[in-house]
PDB file of C-alpha atoms in Angstrom:
ATOM      1  CA  MET U   1     -25.109  -6.079  -6.008  1.00 26.00           C
ATOM      2  CA  ASN U   2     -22.524  -8.821  -6.246  1.00 29.00           C
ATOM      3  CA  ALA U   3     -19.887  -7.750  -3.715  1.00 30.00           C
ATOM      4  CA  ARG U   4     -16.630  -9.309  -2.610  1.00 31.00           C
ATOM      5  CA  ARG U   5     -14.316  -8.405   0.233  1.00 33.00           C
ATOM      6  CA  PRO U   6     -10.674  -7.971  -0.857  1.00 37.00           C
ATOM      7  CA  THR U   7      -8.273  -9.963   1.343  1.00 37.00           C
ATOM      8  CA  GLY U   8      -7.363  -8.135   4.529  1.00 39.00           C
ATOM      9  CA  SER U   9      -8.983  -4.851   3.584  1.00 38.00           C
ATOM     10  CA  GLY U  10     -12.077  -4.826   5.746  1.00 39.00           C
ATOM     11  CA  CYS U  11     -13.927  -2.865   3.026  1.00 39.00           C
ATOM     12  CA  TRP U  12     -16.444  -4.009   0.462  1.00 34.00           C
ATOM     13  CA  ARG U  13     -16.471  -3.108  -3.172  1.00 35.00           C
ATOM     14  CA  GLU U  14     -18.451  -4.165  -6.194  1.00 33.00           C
ATOM     15  CA  SER U  15     -17.104  -7.279  -7.883  1.00 31.00           C
ATOM     16  CA  GLY U  16     -15.125  -6.503 -11.037  1.00 34.00           C
ATOM     17  CA  SER U  17     -14.308  -2.913 -10.068  1.00 35.00           C
ATOM     18  CA  VAL U  18     -10.732  -3.609  -9.005  1.00 36.00           C
ATOM     19  CA  ARG U  19      -8.122  -1.883 -11.165  1.00 38.00           C
ATOM     20  CA  PRO U  20      -4.447  -2.926 -11.264  1.00 38.00           C
ATOM     21  CA  HIS U  21      -3.183  -0.407  -8.650  1.00 41.00           C
ATOM     22  CA  ASP U  22      -6.479   0.060  -6.819  1.00 44.00           C
ATOM     23  CA  ARG U  23      -6.296  -1.514  -3.374  1.00 50.00           C
ATOM     24  CA  GLY U  24      -9.565   0.029  -2.216  1.00 58.00           C
ATOM     25  CA  CYS U  25      -9.333   0.686   1.489  1.00 67.00           C
ATOM     26  CA  LEU U  26      -7.972  -0.678   4.713  1.00 78.00           C
ATOM     27  CA  VAL U  27      -9.683  -0.485   8.073  1.00 84.00           C
ATOM     28  CA  ARG U  28      -7.560  -1.290  11.095  1.00 85.00           C
ATOM     29  CA  SER U  29      -8.256  -1.119  14.798  1.00 86.00           C
ATOM     30  CA  GLY U  30      -6.620  -1.877  18.125  1.00 81.00           C
ATOM     31  CA  ARG U  31      -3.176  -3.446  18.030  1.00 83.00           C
ATOM     32  CA  HIS U  32      -3.345  -3.675  14.220  1.00 80.00           C
ATOM     33  CA  THR U  33      -2.991   0.122  14.001  1.00 83.00           C
ATOM     34  CA  THR U  34       0.700  -0.246  14.891  1.00 82.00           C
ATOM     35  CA  LEU U  35       1.524  -2.539  11.976  1.00 75.00           C
ATOM     36  CA  PRO U  36       3.196  -1.260   8.817  1.00 68.00           C
ATOM     37  CA  TYR U  37       1.136  -1.321   5.651  1.00 64.00           C
ATOM     38  CA  GLY U  38       1.703  -4.269   3.400  1.00 63.00           C
ATOM     39  CA  GLU U  39       1.135  -6.706   6.263  1.00 66.00           C
ATOM     40  CA  GLU U  40      -2.307  -8.311   6.296  1.00 72.00           C
ATOM     41  CA  PRO U  41      -3.253  -9.109   9.882  1.00 75.00           C
ATOM     42  CA  PRO U  42      -6.186 -11.366  10.755  1.00 78.00           C
ATOM     43  CA  ASP U  43      -9.618  -9.816  11.257  1.00 82.00           C
ATOM     44  CA  LEU U  44     -10.090  -7.983  14.540  1.00 82.00           C
ATOM     45  CA  VAL U  45     -13.333  -6.793  16.108  1.00 86.00           C
ATOM     46  CA  ILE U  46     -13.440  -3.038  16.769  1.00 89.00           C
ATOM     47  CA  GLY U  47     -13.664  -2.400  20.501  1.00 87.00           C
ATOM     48  CA  LEU U  48     -15.743   0.109  22.455  1.00 89.00           C
ATOM     49  CA  ASP U  49     -12.681   2.152  23.494  1.00 88.00           C
ATOM     50  CA  ASP U  50     -10.600   1.781  20.355  1.00 91.00           C
ATOM     51  CA  VAL U  51      -8.645   3.581  17.664  1.00 93.00           C
ATOM     52  CA  VAL U  52      -9.817   2.992  14.091  1.00 92.00           C
ATOM     53  CA  VAL U  53      -7.765   3.873  11.000  1.00 90.00           C
ATOM     54  CA  ILE U  54      -9.515   4.196   7.648  1.00 85.00           C
ATOM     55  CA  ASP U  55      -7.051   4.240   4.743  1.00 84.00           C
ATOM     56  CA  LEU U  56      -8.405   4.786   1.247  1.00 81.00           C
ATOM     57  CA  GLY U  57      -6.440   4.217  -1.948  1.00 69.00           C
ATOM     58  CA  PRO U  58      -8.152   6.368  -4.600  1.00 60.00           C
ATOM     59  CA  LEU U  59      -6.721   6.767  -8.069  1.00 56.00           C
ATOM     60  CA  LEU U  60      -5.301   9.991  -9.475  1.00 57.00           C
ATOM     61  CA  ALA U  61      -4.619   9.791 -13.211  1.00 57.00           C
ATOM     62  CA  ALA U  62      -4.387   5.965 -12.914  1.00 56.00           C
ATOM     63  CA  SER U  63      -1.869   6.205 -10.017  1.00 60.00           C
ATOM     64  CA  GLU U  64      -2.759   5.110  -6.533  1.00 61.00           C
ATOM     65  CA  THR U  65      -2.738   7.885  -3.972  1.00 65.00           C
ATOM     66  CA  ASP U  66      -3.485   7.618  -0.279  1.00 74.00           C
ATOM     67  CA  PHE U  67      -5.892   9.262   2.110  1.00 83.00           C
ATOM     68  CA  ALA U  68      -6.128   8.094   5.721  1.00 90.00           C
ATOM     69  CA  ARG U  69      -7.825   9.343   8.827  1.00 94.00           C
ATOM     70  CA  THR U  70      -8.046   8.096  12.386  1.00 94.00           C
ATOM     71  CA  VAL U  71     -11.049   8.145  14.688  1.00 94.00           C
ATOM     72  CA  VAL U  72     -11.231   7.343  18.372  1.00 94.00           C
ATOM     73  CA  LEU U  73     -14.107   5.521  20.016  1.00 95.00           C
ATOM     74  CA  GLY U  74     -14.591   6.126  23.708  1.00 94.00           C
ATOM     75  CA  ASP U  75     -13.079   8.738  26.005  1.00 94.00           C
ATOM     76  CA  ASP U  76      -9.468   7.657  26.505  1.00 94.00           C
ATOM     77  CA  PRO U  77      -7.472  10.928  26.703  1.00 96.00           C
ATOM     78  CA  VAL U  78      -4.253   9.417  25.281  1.00 95.00           C
ATOM     79  CA  ARG U  79      -6.057   8.057  22.218  1.00 95.00           C
ATOM     80  CA  LYS U  80      -7.862  11.357  21.755  1.00 96.00           C
ATOM     81  CA  ARG U  81      -4.537  13.213  21.936  1.00 97.00           C
ATOM     82  CA  LEU U  82      -3.146  10.926  19.235  1.00 96.00           C
ATOM     83  CA  CYS U  83      -6.094  11.783  17.015  1.00 96.00           C
ATOM     84  CA  GLU U  84      -5.492  15.513  17.615  1.00 97.00           C
ATOM     85  CA  ASP U  85      -1.721  15.281  17.066  1.00 98.00           C
ATOM     86  CA  LEU U  86      -1.876  13.451  13.727  1.00 97.00           C
ATOM     87  CA  PRO U  87      -3.023  16.447  11.614  1.00 98.00           C
ATOM     88  CA  GLU U  88      -0.644  18.737  13.525  1.00 98.00           C
ATOM     89  CA  VAL U  89       2.382  16.563  12.686  1.00 98.00           C
ATOM     90  CA  PHE U  90       1.144  16.413   9.078  1.00 98.00           C
ATOM     91  CA  ALA U  91       0.822  20.225   8.979  1.00 98.00           C
ATOM     92  CA  ALA U  92       4.349  20.610  10.389  1.00 98.00           C
ATOM     93  CA  GLY U  93       5.657  18.274   7.671  1.00 98.00           C
ATOM     94  CA  ARG U  94       3.803  20.169   4.948  1.00 97.00           C
ATOM     95  CA  GLU U  95       5.116  23.470   6.331  1.00 97.00           C
ATOM     96  CA  ALA U  96       8.689  22.114   6.242  1.00 98.00           C
ATOM     97  CA  PHE U  97       8.152  20.996   2.633  1.00 98.00           C
ATOM     98  CA  HIS U  98       6.945  24.460   1.596  1.00 96.00           C
ATOM     99  CA  ALA U  99       9.679  26.254   3.556  1.00 97.00           C
ATOM    100  CA  GLU U 100      12.602  24.669   1.677  1.00 97.00           C
ATOM    101  CA  ALA U 101      12.560  24.570  -2.122  1.00 96.00           C
ATOM    102  CA  ASP U 102      15.258  21.861  -2.306  1.00 97.00           C
ATOM    103  CA  ILE U 103      14.203  19.715   0.649  1.00 98.00           C
ATOM    104  CA  THR U 104      15.122  16.063   0.175  1.00 98.00           C
ATOM    105  CA  GLY U 105      13.133  13.012   1.206  1.00 98.00           C
ATOM    106  CA  SER U 106      15.666  12.319   3.946  1.00 98.00           C
ATOM    107  CA  GLN U 107      15.458  15.867   5.320  1.00 98.00           C
ATOM    108  CA  LEU U 108      11.652  15.895   5.365  1.00 98.00           C
ATOM    109  CA  HIS U 109      11.603  12.473   7.032  1.00 98.00           C
ATOM    110  CA  SER U 110      13.924  13.780   9.781  1.00 98.00           C
ATOM    111  CA  LYS U 111      11.711  16.812  10.364  1.00 98.00           C
ATOM    112  CA  VAL U 112       8.525  14.713  10.551  1.00 98.00           C
ATOM    113  CA  LYS U 113      10.223  12.265  12.932  1.00 97.00           C
ATOM    114  CA  ALA U 114      11.323  15.167  15.171  1.00 98.00           C
ATOM    115  CA  HIS U 115       7.800  16.640  15.243  1.00 98.00           C
ATOM    116  CA  ALA U 116       6.366  13.224  16.142  1.00 97.00           C
ATOM    117  CA  ALA U 117       8.860  12.806  18.985  1.00 97.00           C
ATOM    118  CA  LYS U 118       8.172  16.337  20.253  1.00 97.00           C
ATOM    119  CA  ALA U 119       4.486  15.410  20.460  1.00 97.00           C
ATOM    120  CA  GLY U 120       5.396  12.243  22.394  1.00 96.00           C
ATOM    121  CA  TRP U 121       4.904   9.635  19.651  1.00 97.00           C
ATOM    122  CA  ALA U 122       7.097   7.293  17.647  1.00 95.00           C
ATOM    123  CA  LEU U 123       6.994   7.462  13.864  1.00 94.00           C
ATOM    124  CA  SER U 124       6.119   3.996  12.610  1.00 89.00           C
ATOM    125  CA  GLY U 125       7.930   2.402   9.705  1.00 85.00           C
ATOM    126  CA  TRP U 126      11.025   3.578   7.894  1.00 88.00           C
ATOM    127  CA  HIS U 127       9.363   6.205   5.686  1.00 92.00           C
ATOM    128  CA  ALA U 128       6.864   9.042   6.016  1.00 95.00           C
ATOM    129  CA  GLY U 129       5.456   9.150   2.519  1.00 93.00           C
ATOM    130  CA  ARG U 130       5.877   8.234  -1.089  1.00 91.00           C
ATOM    131  CA  LEU U 131       5.776   9.410  -4.649  1.00 90.00           C
ATOM    132  CA  VAL U 132       2.290   9.340  -6.174  1.00 86.00           C
ATOM    133  CA  GLY U 133       2.197   6.122  -8.169  1.00 75.00           C
ATOM    134  CA  ALA U 134       4.843   4.312  -6.102  1.00 68.00           C
ATOM    135  CA  PRO U 135       3.635   1.118  -4.415  1.00 60.00           C
ATOM    136  CA  SER U 136       2.019   1.734  -1.025  1.00 59.00           C
ATOM    137  CA  ALA U 137       3.860  -1.234   0.471  1.00 57.00           C
ATOM    138  CA  ALA U 138       7.360  -0.123   1.378  1.00 55.00           C
ATOM    139  CA  ASN U 139      10.184  -2.212  -0.021  1.00 55.00           C
ATOM    140  CA  ALA U 140       8.126  -3.297  -3.031  1.00 63.00           C
ATOM    141  CA  PRO U 141      10.464  -5.077  -5.450  1.00 63.00           C
ATOM    142  CA  GLY U 142      12.143  -2.689  -7.858  1.00 71.00           C
ATOM    143  CA  THR U 143      11.030   0.506  -6.131  1.00 79.00           C
ATOM    144  CA  PRO U 144      13.987   2.861  -5.581  1.00 88.00           C
ATOM    145  CA  ALA U 145      14.569   4.572  -2.226  1.00 90.00           C
ATOM    146  CA  ASP U 146      14.098   7.972  -3.891  1.00 93.00           C
ATOM    147  CA  ALA U 147      10.404   7.136  -4.348  1.00 93.00           C
ATOM    148  CA  TYR U 148       9.895   7.501  -0.589  1.00 93.00           C
ATOM    149  CA  VAL U 149      10.122  10.254   2.023  1.00 96.00           C
ATOM    150  CA  GLY U 150      12.730   8.351   3.966  1.00 95.00           C
ATOM    151  CA  PRO U 151      16.331   8.251   5.137  1.00 94.00           C
ATOM    152  CA  GLY U 152      17.622   6.803   1.849  1.00 91.00           C
ATOM    153  CA  ASN U 153      16.284   9.594  -0.353  1.00 96.00           C
ATOM    154  CA  ASP U 154      18.866  12.345  -0.798  1.00 97.00           C
ATOM    155  CA  ARG U 155      17.181  13.747  -3.914  1.00 97.00           C
ATOM    156  CA  PRO U 156      15.055  16.896  -3.822  1.00 97.00           C
ATOM    157  CA  LEU U 157      11.346  16.134  -3.631  1.00 97.00           C
ATOM    158  CA  ARG U 158      10.624  18.876  -6.168  1.00 97.00           C
ATOM    159  CA  ARG U 159      11.869  17.290  -9.357  1.00 95.00           C
ATOM    160  CA  THR U 160      10.821  15.920 -12.708  1.00 94.00           C
ATOM    161  CA  VAL U 161      10.083  12.204 -12.864  1.00 87.00           C
ATOM    162  CA  GLN U 162      10.090   9.721 -15.716  1.00 82.00           C
ATOM    163  CA  GLY U 163       7.764  10.903 -18.472  1.00 83.00           C
ATOM    164  CA  GLY U 164       8.634  14.565 -17.840  1.00 89.00           C
ATOM    165  CA  TRP U 165       6.031  15.085 -15.109  1.00 86.00           C
ATOM    166  CA  ARG U 166       6.507  17.051 -11.910  1.00 91.00           C
ATOM    167  CA  ALA U 167       6.822  14.714  -8.914  1.00 92.00           C
ATOM    168  CA  HIS U 168       3.868  14.724  -6.524  1.00 91.00           C
ATOM    169  CA  TRP U 169       4.036  13.259  -3.048  1.00 94.00           C
ATOM    170  CA  ILE U 170       1.815  11.687  -0.407  1.00 92.00           C
ATOM    171  CA  LEU U 171       2.814  12.535   3.156  1.00 96.00           C
ATOM    172  CA  GLU U 172       2.061   9.558   5.407  1.00 94.00           C
ATOM    173  CA  ILE U 173       2.001  10.274   9.115  1.00 96.00           C
ATOM    174  CA  HIS U 174       1.777   7.007  11.038  1.00 94.00           C
ATOM    175  CA  LEU U 175       2.262   7.604  14.759  1.00 96.00           C
ATOM    176  CA  ILE U 176       2.318   4.908  17.393  1.00 94.00           C
ATOM    177  CA  ASP U 177       2.240   4.686  21.165  1.00 93.00           C
ATOM    178  CA  GLU U 178       4.807   1.960  21.761  1.00 88.00           C
ATOM    179  CA  HIS U 179       3.839   1.539  25.422  1.00 91.00           C
ATOM    180  CA  HIS U 180       0.090   1.114  24.958  1.00 90.00           C
ATOM    181  CA  GLY U 181       0.101  -0.728  21.606  1.00 90.00           C
ATOM    182  CA  PHE U 182      -1.987   1.511  19.359  1.00 93.00           C
ATOM    183  CA  GLY U 183      -1.376   3.973  16.580  1.00 93.00           C
ATOM    184  CA  GLY U 184      -3.012   6.177  14.000  1.00 94.00           C
ATOM    185  CA  SER U 185      -2.535   7.462  10.471  1.00 93.00           C
ATOM    186  CA  TYR U 186      -3.080  10.718   8.650  1.00 95.00           C
ATOM    187  CA  LYS U 187      -2.235  10.643   4.945  1.00 93.00           C
ATOM    188  CA  GLN U 188      -2.965  12.856   2.000  1.00 92.00           C
ATOM    189  CA  LEU U 189      -1.362  14.580  -0.930  1.00 92.00           C
ATOM    190  CA  LEU U 190       1.494  16.781   0.213  1.00 94.00           C
ATOM    191  CA  ASP U 191       1.888  19.251  -2.619  1.00 86.00           C
ATOM    192  CA  LEU U 192      -1.379  19.428  -4.577  1.00 74.00           C
ATOM    193  CA  VAL U 193      -3.776  20.520  -1.852  1.00 57.00           C
TER     194      VAL U 193
END
């Protein structure tokens, strides 16, 4: 197999299989788990007592979606708690989405941020998710604020988008421990699963 490693991804894929919106996957560890997506840090060796984030970018009807999970190597109780809290904060966000028919991106972002803080973590980045098909890198040129689950989105998440399709969302929980310099991610479709 003729394989190439996409820049900064840490994952291998067969040469020629890259599609326009297909970024493959990202693998981050250590201090790189605190960085926002879109930044490409230098390679870093995974440590024995480390946090590892695996972020896949599969396609759904030719639109990039996101799926991320975090694993912890070693026995550090704080890192293990982060790994346990990630799906709980995601579940709280999903529950808030289902509880309010007209919830806006700004309102859901506030609720996710509050759940993260209650668990003792900071929410990394300015948003907590995005519209399926919107660029994964926040602040991509030409992408409106209402394509993200963030403070600038005062539109209801349940709406019709261009082309007459129902909007579908990816909830992106990216928690960080600001004092110890590590973080983790838990991402998946918010409303289709």
